[in-house]
PDB file of C-alpha atoms in Angstrom:
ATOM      1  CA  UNK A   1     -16.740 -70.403  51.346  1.00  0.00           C
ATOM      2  CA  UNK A   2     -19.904 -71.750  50.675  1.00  0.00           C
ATOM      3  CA  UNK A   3     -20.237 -75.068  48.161  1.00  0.00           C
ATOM      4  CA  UNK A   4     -19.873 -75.809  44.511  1.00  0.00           C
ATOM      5  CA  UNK A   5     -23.601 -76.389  43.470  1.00  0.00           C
ATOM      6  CA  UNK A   6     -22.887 -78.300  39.718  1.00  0.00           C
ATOM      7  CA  UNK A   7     -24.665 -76.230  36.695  1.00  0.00           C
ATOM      8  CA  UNK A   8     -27.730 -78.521  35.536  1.00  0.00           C
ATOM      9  CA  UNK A   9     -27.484 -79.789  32.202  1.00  0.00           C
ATOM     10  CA  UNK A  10     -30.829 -79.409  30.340  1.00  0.00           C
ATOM     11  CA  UNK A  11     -33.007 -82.867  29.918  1.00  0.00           C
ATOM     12  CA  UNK A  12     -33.147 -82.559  26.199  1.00  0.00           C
ATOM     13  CA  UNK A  13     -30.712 -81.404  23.411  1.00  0.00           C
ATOM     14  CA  UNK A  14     -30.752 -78.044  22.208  1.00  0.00           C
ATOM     15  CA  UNK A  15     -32.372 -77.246  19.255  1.00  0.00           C
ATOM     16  CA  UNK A  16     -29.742 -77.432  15.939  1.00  0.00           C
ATOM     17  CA  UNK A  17     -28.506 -73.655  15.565  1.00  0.00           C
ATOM     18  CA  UNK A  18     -30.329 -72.097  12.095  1.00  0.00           C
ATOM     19  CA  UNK A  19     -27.827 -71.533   9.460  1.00  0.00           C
ATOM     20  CA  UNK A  20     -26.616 -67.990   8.762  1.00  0.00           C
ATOM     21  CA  UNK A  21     -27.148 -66.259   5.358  1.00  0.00           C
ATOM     22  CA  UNK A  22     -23.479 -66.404   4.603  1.00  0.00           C
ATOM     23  CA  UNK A  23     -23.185 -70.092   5.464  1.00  0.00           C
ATOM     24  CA  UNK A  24     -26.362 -71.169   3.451  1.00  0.00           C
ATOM     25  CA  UNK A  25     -24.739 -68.817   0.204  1.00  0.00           C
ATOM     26  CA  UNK A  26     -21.209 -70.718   1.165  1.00  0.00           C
ATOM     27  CA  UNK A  27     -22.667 -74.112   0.874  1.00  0.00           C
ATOM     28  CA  UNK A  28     -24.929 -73.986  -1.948  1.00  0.00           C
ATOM     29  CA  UNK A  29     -22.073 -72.063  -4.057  1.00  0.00           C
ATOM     30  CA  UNK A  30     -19.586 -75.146  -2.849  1.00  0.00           C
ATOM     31  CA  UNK A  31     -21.891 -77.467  -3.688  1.00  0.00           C
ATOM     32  CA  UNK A  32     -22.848 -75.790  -7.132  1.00  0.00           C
ATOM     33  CA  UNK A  33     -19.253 -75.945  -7.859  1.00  0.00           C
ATOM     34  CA  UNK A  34     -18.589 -79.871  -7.031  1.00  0.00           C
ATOM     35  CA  UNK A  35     -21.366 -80.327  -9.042  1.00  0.00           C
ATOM     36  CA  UNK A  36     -19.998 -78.931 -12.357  1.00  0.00           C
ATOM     37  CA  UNK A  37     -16.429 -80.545 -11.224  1.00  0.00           C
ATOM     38  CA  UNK A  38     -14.815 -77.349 -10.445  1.00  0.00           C
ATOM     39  CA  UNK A  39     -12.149 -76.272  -8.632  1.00  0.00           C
ATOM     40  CA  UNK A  40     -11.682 -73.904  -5.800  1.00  0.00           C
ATOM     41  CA  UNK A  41      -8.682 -72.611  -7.708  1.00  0.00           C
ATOM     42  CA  UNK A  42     -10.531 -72.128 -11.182  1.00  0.00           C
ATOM     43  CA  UNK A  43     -13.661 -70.761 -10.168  1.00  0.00           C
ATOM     44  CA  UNK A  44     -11.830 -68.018  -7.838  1.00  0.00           C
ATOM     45  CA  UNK A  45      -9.806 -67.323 -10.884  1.00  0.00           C
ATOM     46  CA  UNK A  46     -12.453 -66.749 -13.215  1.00  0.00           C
ATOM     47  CA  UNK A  47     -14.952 -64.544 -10.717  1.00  0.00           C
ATOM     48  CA  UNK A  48     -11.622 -62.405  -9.977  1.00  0.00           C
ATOM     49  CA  UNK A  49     -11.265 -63.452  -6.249  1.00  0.00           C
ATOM     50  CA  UNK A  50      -8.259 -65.208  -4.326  1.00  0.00           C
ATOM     51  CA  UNK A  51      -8.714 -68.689  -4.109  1.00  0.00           C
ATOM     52  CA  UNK A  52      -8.291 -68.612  -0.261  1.00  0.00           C
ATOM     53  CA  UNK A  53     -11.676 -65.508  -0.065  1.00  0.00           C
ATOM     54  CA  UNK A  54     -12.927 -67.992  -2.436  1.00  0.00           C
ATOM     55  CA  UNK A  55     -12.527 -70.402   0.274  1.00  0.00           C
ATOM     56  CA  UNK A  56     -13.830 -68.932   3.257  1.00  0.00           C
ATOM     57  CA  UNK A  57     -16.622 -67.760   1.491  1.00  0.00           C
ATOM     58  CA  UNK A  58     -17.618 -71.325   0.861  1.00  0.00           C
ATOM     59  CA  UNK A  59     -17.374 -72.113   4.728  1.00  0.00           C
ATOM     60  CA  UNK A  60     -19.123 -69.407   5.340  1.00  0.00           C
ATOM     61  CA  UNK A  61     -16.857 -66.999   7.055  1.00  0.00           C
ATOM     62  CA  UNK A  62     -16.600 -64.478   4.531  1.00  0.00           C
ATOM     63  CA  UNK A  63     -19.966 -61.864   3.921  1.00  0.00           C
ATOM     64  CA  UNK A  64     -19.616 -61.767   0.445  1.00  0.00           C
ATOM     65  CA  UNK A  65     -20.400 -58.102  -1.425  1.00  0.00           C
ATOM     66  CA  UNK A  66     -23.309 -58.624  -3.863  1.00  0.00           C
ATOM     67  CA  UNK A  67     -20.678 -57.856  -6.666  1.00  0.00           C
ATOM     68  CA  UNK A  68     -18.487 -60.713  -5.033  1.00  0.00           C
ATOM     69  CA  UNK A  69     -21.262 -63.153  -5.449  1.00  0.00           C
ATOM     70  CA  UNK A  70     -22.346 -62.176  -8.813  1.00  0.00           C
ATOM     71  CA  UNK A  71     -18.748 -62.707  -9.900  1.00  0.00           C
ATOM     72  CA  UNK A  72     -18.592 -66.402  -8.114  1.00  0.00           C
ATOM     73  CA  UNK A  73     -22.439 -67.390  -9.016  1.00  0.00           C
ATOM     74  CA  UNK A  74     -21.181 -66.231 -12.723  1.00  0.00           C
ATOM     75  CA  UNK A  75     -18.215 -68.307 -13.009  1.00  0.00           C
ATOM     76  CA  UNK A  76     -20.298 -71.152 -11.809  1.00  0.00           C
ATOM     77  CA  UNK A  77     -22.794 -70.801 -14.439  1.00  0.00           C
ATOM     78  CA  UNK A  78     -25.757 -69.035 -12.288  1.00  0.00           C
ATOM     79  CA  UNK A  79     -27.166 -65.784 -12.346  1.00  0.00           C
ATOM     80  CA  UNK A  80     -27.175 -64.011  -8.930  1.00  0.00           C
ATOM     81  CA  UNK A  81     -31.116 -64.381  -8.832  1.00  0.00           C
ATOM     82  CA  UNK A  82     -30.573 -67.960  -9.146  1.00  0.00           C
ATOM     83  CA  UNK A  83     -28.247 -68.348  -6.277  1.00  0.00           C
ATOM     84  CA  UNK A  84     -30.511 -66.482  -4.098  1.00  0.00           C
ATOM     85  CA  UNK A  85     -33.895 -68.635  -5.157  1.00  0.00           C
ATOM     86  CA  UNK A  86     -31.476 -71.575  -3.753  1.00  0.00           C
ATOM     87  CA  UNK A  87     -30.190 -70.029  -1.047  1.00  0.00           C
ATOM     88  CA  UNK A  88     -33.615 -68.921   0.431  1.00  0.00           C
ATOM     89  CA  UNK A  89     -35.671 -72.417  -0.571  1.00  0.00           C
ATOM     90  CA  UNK A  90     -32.848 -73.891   1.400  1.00  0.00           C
ATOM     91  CA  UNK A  91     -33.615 -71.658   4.275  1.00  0.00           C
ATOM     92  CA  UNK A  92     -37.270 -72.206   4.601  1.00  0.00           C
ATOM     93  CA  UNK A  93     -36.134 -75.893   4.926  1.00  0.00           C
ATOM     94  CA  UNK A  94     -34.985 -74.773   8.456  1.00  0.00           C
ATOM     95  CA  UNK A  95     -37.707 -75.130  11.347  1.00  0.00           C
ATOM     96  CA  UNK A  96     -38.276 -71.496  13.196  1.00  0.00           C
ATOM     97  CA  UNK A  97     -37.504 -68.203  12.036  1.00  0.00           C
ATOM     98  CA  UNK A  98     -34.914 -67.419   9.053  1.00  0.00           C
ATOM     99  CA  UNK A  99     -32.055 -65.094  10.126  1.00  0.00           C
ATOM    100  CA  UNK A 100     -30.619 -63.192   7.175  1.00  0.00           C
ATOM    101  CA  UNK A 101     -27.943 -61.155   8.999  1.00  0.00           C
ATOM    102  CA  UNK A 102     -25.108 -61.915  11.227  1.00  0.00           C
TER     103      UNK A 102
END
């Protein structure tokens, strides 16, 4: 058998991975909601969601329907438009193309 050659490790870190769509609308709609002192519990009660959807929509791993976020962006106080504005300002922030679908 011939010999292990090790894998080289690049000389510089990779570049930080851009956020996904449904992570930027998960963390603006968490932090929307710690901002008006909310909980997880109330807000998924009032936009007609489980609190655990509610949840993994916030970190991201949920693709929300367009009614789904209407119904959370609502019981926070925004109108969808207004979540999206946020969503996609927060997005250009990012260096290198925007990627708006898993």
């Amino acid at each position: 058998m011939g010999e292990l050659i090790p894998f080289p490790r690049p000389e510089t870190e990779p570049a930080e991975r851009e956020p996904l769509w449904r992570e930027a609308v998960g963390r603006e709609l968490r932090e929307e909601r710690h901002d008006v002192g909310r909980t997880l519990a109330d807000v998924a009660e009032e936009a007609g969601v489980s609190t655990q959807y509610l949840s993994e929509v916030e970190r991201g791993r949920k693709e929300p329907s367009s009614e789904v976020l209407q119904a959370v962006a609502g019981a926070l106080g925004l109108r969808l438009v207004d979540l999206t504005t946020r969503v996609a300002r927060r997005l250009t922030e990012v260096r290198g193309p925007v990627c708006l679908a898993a």
